[in-house]
Coordinates of C-alpha atoms and ligand atoms in Angstrom, one line a residue:
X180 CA 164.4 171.0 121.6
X181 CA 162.3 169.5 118.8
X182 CA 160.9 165.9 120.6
X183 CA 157.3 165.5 118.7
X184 CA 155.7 167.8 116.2
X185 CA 153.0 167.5 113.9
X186 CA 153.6 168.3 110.7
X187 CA 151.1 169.9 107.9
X188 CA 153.6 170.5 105.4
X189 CA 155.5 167.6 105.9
X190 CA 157.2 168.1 102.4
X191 CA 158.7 171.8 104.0
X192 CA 160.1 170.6 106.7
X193 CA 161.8 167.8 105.9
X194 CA 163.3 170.0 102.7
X195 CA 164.6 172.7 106.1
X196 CA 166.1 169.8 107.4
X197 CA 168.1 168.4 104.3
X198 CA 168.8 172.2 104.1
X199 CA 170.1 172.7 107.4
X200 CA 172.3 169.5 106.8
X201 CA 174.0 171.1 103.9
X202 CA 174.5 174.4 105.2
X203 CA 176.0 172.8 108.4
X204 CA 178.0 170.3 106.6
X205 CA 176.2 167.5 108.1
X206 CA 176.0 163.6 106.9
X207 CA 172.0 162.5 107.0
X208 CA 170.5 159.5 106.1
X209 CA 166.9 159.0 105.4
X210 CA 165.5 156.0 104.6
X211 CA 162.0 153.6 104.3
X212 CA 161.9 149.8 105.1
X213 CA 160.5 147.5 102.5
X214 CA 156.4 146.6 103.3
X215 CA 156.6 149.5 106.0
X216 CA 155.0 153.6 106.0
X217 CA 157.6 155.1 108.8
X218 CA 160.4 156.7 107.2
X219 CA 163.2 157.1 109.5
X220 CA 166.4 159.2 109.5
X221 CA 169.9 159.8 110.6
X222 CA 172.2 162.8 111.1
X223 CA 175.6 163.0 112.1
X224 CA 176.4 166.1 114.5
X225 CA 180.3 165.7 114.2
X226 CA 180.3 166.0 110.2
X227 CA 182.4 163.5 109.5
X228 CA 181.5 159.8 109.3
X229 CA 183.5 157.0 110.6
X230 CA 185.5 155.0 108.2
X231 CA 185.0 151.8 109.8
X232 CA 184.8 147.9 109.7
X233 CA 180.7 147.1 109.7
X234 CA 181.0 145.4 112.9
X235 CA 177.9 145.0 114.5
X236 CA 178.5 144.1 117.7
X237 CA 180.9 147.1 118.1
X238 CA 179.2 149.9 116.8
X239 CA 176.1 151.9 118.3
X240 CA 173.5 153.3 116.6
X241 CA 173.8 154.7 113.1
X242 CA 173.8 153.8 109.4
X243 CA 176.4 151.8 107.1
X244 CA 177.4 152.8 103.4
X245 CA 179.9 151.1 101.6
X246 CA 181.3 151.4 98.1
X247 CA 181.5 148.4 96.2
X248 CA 185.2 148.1 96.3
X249 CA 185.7 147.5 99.8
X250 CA 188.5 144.5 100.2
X251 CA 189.6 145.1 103.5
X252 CA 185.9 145.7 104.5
X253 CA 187.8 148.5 106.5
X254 CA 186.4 151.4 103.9
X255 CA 182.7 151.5 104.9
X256 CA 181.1 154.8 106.1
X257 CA 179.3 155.0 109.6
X258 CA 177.1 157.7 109.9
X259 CA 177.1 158.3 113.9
X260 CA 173.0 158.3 114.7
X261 CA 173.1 161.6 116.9
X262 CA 169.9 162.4 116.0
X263 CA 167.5 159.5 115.1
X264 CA 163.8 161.0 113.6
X265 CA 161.2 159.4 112.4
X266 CA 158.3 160.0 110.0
X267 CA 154.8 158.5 110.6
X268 CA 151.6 158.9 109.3
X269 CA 148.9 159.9 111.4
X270 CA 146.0 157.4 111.7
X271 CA 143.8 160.2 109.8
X272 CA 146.5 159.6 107.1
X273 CA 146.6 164.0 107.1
X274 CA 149.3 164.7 108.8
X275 CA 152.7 163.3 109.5
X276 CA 154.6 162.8 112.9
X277 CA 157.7 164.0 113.0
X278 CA 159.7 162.7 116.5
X279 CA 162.8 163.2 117.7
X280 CA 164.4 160.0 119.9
X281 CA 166.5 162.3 121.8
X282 CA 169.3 159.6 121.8
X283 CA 171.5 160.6 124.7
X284 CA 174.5 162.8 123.6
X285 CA 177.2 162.4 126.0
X286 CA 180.0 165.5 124.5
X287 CA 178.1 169.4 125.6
X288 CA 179.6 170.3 122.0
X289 CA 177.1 167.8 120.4
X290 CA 174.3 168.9 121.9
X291 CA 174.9 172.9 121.3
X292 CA 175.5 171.5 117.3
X293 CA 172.1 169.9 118.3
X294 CA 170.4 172.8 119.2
X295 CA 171.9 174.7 116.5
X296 CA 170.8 172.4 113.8
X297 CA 166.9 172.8 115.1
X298 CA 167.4 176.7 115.4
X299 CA 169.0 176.7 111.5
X300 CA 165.8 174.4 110.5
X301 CA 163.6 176.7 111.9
X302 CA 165.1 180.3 110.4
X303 CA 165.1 177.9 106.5
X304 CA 161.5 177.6 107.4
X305 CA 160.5 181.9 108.2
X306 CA 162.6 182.6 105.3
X307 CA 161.1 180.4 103.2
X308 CA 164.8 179.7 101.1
X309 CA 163.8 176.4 99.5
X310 CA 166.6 175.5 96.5
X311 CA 165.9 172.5 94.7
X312 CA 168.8 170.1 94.7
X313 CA 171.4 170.6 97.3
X314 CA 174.0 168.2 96.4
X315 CA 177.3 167.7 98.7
X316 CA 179.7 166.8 95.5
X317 CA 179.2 169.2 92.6
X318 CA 182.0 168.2 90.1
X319 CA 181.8 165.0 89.7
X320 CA 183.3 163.0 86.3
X321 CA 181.7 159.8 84.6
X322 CA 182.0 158.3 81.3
X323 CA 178.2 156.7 80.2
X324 CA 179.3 153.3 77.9
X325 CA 177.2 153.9 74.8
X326 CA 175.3 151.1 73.4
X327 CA 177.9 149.1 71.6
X328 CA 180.7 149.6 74.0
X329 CA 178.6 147.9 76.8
X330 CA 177.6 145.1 74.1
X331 CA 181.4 144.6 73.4
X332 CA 182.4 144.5 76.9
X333 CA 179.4 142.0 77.5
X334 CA 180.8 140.0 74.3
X335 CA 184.1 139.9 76.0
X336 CA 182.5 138.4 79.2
X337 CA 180.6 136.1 77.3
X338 CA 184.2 134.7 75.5
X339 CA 186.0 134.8 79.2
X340 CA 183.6 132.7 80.5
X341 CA 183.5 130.3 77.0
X342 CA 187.3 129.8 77.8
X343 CA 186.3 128.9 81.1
X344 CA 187.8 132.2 83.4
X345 CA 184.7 132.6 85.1
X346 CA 180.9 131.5 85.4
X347 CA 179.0 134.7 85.9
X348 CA 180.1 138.4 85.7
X349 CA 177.3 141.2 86.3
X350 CA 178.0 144.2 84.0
X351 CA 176.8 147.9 84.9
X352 CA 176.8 150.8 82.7
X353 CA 175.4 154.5 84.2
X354 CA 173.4 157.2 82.7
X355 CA 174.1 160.7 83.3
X356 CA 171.3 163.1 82.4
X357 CA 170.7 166.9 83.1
X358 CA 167.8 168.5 85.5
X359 CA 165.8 171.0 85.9
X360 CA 166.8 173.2 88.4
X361 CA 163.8 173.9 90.1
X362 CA 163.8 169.8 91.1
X363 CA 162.5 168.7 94.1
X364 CA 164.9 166.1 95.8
X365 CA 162.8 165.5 98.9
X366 CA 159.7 165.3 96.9
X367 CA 161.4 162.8 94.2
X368 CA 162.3 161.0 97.5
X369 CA 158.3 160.3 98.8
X370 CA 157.3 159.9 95.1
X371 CA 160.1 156.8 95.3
X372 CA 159.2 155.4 98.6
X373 CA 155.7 155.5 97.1
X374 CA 156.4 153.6 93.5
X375 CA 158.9 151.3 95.7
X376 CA 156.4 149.6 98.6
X377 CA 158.8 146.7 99.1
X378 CA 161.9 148.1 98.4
X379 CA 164.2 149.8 100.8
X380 CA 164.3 153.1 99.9
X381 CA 167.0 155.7 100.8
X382 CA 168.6 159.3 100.7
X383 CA 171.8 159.8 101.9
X384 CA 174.4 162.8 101.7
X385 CA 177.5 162.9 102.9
X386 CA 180.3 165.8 102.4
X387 CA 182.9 165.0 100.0
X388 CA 181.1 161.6 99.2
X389 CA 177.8 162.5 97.6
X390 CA 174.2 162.3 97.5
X391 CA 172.5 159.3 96.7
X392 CA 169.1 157.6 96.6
X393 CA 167.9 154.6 95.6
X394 CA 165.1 151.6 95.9
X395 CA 166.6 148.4 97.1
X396 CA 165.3 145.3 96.6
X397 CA 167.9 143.0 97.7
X398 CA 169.0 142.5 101.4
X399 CA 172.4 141.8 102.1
X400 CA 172.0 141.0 105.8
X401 CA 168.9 141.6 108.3
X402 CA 168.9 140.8 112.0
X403 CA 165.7 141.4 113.8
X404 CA 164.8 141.5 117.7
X405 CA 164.2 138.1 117.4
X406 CA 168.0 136.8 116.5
X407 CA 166.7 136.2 113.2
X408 CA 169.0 136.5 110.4
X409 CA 168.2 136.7 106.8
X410 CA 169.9 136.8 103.7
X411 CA 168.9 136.8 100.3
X412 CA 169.7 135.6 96.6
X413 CA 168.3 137.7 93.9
X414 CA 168.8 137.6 90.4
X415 CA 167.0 136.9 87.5
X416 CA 164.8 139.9 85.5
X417 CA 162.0 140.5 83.4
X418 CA 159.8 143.4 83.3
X419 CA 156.3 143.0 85.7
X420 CA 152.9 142.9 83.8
X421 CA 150.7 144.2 86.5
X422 CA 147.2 142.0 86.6
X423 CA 149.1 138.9 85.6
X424 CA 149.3 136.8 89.1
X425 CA 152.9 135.8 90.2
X426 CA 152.3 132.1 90.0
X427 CA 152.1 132.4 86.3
X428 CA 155.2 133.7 86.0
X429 CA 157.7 131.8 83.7
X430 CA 161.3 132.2 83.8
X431 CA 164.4 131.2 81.0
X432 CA 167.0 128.6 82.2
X433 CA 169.6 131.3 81.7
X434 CA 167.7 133.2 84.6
X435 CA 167.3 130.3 86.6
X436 CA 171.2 129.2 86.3
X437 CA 171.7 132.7 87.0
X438 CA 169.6 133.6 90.5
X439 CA 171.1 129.0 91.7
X440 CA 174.9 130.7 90.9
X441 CA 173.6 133.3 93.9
X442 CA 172.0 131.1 96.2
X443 CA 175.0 128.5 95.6
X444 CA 177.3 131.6 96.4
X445 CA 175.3 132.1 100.0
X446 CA 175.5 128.5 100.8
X447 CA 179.1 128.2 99.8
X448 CA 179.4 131.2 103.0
X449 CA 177.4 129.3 105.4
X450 CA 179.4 126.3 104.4
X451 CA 182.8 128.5 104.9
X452 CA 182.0 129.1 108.9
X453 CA 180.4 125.4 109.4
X454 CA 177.0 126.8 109.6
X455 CA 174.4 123.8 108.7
X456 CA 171.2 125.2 109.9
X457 CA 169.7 127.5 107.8
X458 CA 166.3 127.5 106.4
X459 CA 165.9 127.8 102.7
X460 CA 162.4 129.4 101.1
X461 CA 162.2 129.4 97.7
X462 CA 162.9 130.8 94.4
X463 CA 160.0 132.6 94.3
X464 CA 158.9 135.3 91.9
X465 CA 159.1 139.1 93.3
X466 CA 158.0 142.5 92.1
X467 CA 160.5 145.4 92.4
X468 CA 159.1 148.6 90.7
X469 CA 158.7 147.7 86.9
X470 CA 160.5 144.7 87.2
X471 CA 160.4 140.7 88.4
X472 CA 163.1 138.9 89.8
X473 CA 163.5 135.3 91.4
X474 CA 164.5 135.6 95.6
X475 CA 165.3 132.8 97.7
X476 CA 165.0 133.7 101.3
X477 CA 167.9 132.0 104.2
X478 CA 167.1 132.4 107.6
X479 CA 169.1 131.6 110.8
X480 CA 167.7 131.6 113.8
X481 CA 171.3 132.9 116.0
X482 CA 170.1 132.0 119.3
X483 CA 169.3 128.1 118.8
X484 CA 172.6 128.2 116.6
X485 CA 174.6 130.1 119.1
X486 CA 176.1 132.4 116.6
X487 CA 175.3 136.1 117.9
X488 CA 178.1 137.4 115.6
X489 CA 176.6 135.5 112.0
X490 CA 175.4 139.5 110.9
X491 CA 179.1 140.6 110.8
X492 CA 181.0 137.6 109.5
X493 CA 178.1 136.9 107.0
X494 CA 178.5 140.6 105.6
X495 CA 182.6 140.1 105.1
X496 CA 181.9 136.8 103.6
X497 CA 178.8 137.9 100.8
X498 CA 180.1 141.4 100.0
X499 CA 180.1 141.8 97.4
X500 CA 177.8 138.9 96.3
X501 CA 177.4 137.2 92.8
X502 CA 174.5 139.4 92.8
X503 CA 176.3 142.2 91.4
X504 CA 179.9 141.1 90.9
X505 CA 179.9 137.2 89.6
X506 CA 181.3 134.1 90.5
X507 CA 184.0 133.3 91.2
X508 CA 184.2 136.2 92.9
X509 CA 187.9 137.4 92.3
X510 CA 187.8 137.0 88.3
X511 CA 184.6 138.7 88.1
X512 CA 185.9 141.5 89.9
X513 CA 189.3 141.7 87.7
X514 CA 186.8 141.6 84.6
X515 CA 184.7 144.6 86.0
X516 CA 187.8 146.8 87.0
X517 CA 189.4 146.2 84.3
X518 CA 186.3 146.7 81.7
X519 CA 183.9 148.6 83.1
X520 CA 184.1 152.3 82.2
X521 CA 183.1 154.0 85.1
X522 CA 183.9 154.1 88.6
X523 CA 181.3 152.5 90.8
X524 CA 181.5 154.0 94.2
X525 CA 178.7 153.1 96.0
X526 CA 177.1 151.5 93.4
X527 CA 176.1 147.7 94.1
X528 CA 178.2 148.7 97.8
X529 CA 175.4 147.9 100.7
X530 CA 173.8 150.5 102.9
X531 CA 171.7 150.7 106.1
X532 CA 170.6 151.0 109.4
X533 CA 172.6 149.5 112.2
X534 CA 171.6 149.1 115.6
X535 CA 168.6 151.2 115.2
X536 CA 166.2 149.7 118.2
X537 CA 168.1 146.4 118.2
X538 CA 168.4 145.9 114.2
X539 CA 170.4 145.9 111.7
X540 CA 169.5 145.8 107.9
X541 CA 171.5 146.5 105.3
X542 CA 170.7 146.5 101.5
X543 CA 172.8 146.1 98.3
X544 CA 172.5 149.4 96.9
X545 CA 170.8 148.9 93.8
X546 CA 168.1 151.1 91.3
X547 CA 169.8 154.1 92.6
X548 CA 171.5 157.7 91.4
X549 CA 173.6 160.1 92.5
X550 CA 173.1 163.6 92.5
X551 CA 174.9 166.5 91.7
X552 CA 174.5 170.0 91.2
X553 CA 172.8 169.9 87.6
X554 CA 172.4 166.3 86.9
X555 CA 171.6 163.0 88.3
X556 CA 173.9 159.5 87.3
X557 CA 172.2 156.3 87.3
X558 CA 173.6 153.3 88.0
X559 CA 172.2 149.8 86.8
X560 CA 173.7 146.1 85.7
X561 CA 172.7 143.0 84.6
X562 CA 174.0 139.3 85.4
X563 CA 176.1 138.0 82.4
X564 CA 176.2 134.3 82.0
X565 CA 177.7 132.1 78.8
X566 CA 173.9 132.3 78.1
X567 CA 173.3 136.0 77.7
X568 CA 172.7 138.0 74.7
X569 CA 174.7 141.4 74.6
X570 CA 171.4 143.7 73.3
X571 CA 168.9 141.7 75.8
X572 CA 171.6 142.6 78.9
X573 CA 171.9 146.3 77.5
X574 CA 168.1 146.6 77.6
X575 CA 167.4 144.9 81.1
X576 CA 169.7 147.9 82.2
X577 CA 167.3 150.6 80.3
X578 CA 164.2 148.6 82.1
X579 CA 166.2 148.7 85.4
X580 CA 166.7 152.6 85.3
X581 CA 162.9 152.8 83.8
X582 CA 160.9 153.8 87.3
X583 CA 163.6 155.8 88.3
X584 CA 163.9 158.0 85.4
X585 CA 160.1 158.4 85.3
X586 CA 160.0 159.8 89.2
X587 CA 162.8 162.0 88.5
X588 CA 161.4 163.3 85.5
X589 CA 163.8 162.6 82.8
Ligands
ISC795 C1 172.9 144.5 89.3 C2 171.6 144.8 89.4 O1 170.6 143.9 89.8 C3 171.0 142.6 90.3 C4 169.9 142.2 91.2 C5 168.8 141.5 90.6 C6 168.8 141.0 89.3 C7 169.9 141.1 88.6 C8 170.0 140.5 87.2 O2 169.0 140.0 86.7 O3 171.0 140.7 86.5 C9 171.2 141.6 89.1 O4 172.0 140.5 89.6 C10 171.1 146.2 89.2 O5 169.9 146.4 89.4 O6 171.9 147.0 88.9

């Protein structure tokens, strides 16, 4: 059984892996941690995730995915961590590590499936069979807005909101463009964690639901080692000119409104469970990719407060946040259902490790594309506010699809 290898061609096995997953009809998870090099991942021996409440104190190990529309909170995916890798660099920087935790697995049939899965890895990598995009969903239907019917439905918004209906609605359109067949998806993977150094960047599959990757910048919830929670409010874009320093940076009062309506949103929560001691840092200017947004960071420190449970009850309250839905919450979310032309799945849903060595972080799953067969859907939005002018809104989402588009290629 596979516990520590070095790897030379990194880039090959990984690829056998994703392979193997396929072929065995596997969920995996693979994913990078903002401001970190160890890419770590996740498969699920019994093929079918969990649908499950995000409960972190009940679950074990294994990673979170959840659509947007998740009322009940009860339609999130679990991907069981039966095997937990990672990826890491070697101090030469030549080579990578790849190691196998070898999590306990307490069912004889898991571990067989176990040693089956390294035995079908290793006959992908003698024969040398590497396709390019192995997808789990291969007919999949969207309808792309063009530009005018996203600038009507954001005129629409923009009248709602005049009448008083709402205060913020964040609008997404997708983009649905063919590739090349001889695509790489591992290798557009590392070229993302690569553009994306403090984003959390992932690659999931999972039968029947897709393949998706993205590069999140926001963080939904966090809890460290430490009992330390974090949340934060993000919102706010313009596009990053590199050499010009962050503290130069000047944002619009529609921008500013826009990223307080998110941080007002988080406080509101903390308000809702009696929760007065948080600590607020910020806004601040951040880079993601191409872009700048404004972050506030809120911290709880759930030991002193004596709230182990504040990573689970804070996720039911914030998802989804004003970040990508609006506020209120429950108009906003009428206005995107009943406007926006596509479905978003997991779009703006959250997604992450839970209980991996005593931490949990999930992300809102943002800057990210899902892949099929012959061509990859992106997904991107932009917060709409009585302030917002429909052609600036459409092109924040063409500069918020920018990086990605370049990595893949089209
Ligand atoms: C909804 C998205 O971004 C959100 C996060 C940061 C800034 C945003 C904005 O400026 O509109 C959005 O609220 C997206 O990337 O699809």
């Amino acid at each position: 059984m596979v516990s520590s290898i070095t790897l030379t061609n990194t880039l090959e096995y990984i690829q056998a892996l994703w392979i193997a997953t396929h072929q065995m009809g596997l969920p995996i998870a693979l994913w990078r941690l903002p401001e970190t090099q160890e890419i770590q991942g996740i498969i699920d021996l019994s093929g079918q995730p969990q649908k499950t409440v995000i409960d972190l104190e009940e679950l074990h190990s294994g990673f979170a995915v959840s659509p947007f529309i998740n009322p009940e909170a009860d339609q999130s995916l679990f991907i069981h961590a039966d095997i937990h890798f990672t990826l890491e660099q070697d101090p030469s920087r030549e080579t990578y590590i790849f190691s196998d935790k070898n999590l306990p697995l307490n069912d004889p049939i898991l571990q067989i499936r176990k040693e089956n899965f390294y035995q079908t890895v290793e006959n992908i990598l003698q024969t040398r069979n590497h396709s390019s995009v192995i997808s789990s969903r291969t007919s999949y239907q969207t309808q792309d807005a063009d530009q005018a019917i996203f600038e009507d439905m954001v005129s629409k918004a923009i009248r709602e909101m005049e009448e008083g209906n709402f205060q913020k609605v964040v609008l997404s359109r997708t983009i649905t463009v063919p590739i090349k067949e001889d695509i790489n998806i591992i290798q557009t993977y590392f070229k993302l964690t690569q553009s994306y150094p403090l984003a959390f960047v992932s690659l999931i599959s999972i039968p029947e639901h897709g393949t998706w990757m993205g590069a999140s910048p926001e963080v939904i919830i966090s809890t460290n080692k430490q009992k330390i929670f974090r949340t934060i409010a993000l919102a706010g874009t313009q596009p990053y000119e590199p050499g010009v320093p962050l503290s130069e940076v000047m944002w619009k009062q529609k921008e500013i409104e826009e990223q307080a309506l998110v941080s007002r949103y988080i406080i509101n929560c903390f308000k809702k469970i009696r929760l007065r001691e948080f600590e607020e840092e910020g806004p601040k200017t951040v880079i993601a990719g191409n872009l700048l947004h404004l972050r506030t960071d809120l911290t709880v420190d759930m030991q002193a407060t004596q709230f182990p449970q504040l990573g689970t009850v804070m996720l039911r309250l914030l998802h989804p946040t004003s970040a990508v839905c609006g506020t209120p919450k429950e108009p906003a979310m009428d206005f995107i259902i009943n406007h926006e032309p596509h479905n978003r799945e997991f779009y703006s849903g959250f997604l992450g490790p839970v209980n991996i060595d005593g931490e949990s972080h999930l992300f809102v799953n943002l800057r990210c594309t899902q892949w099929l067969s012959n061509r990859v859907i992106f997904y991107a939005g932009a917060g709409i506010t009585t302030g917002s002018i429909p052609e600036r809104e459409w092109r924040e989402t063409e500069l918020k699809t920018q990086t990605m588009r370049k990595i893949v290629g089209v």
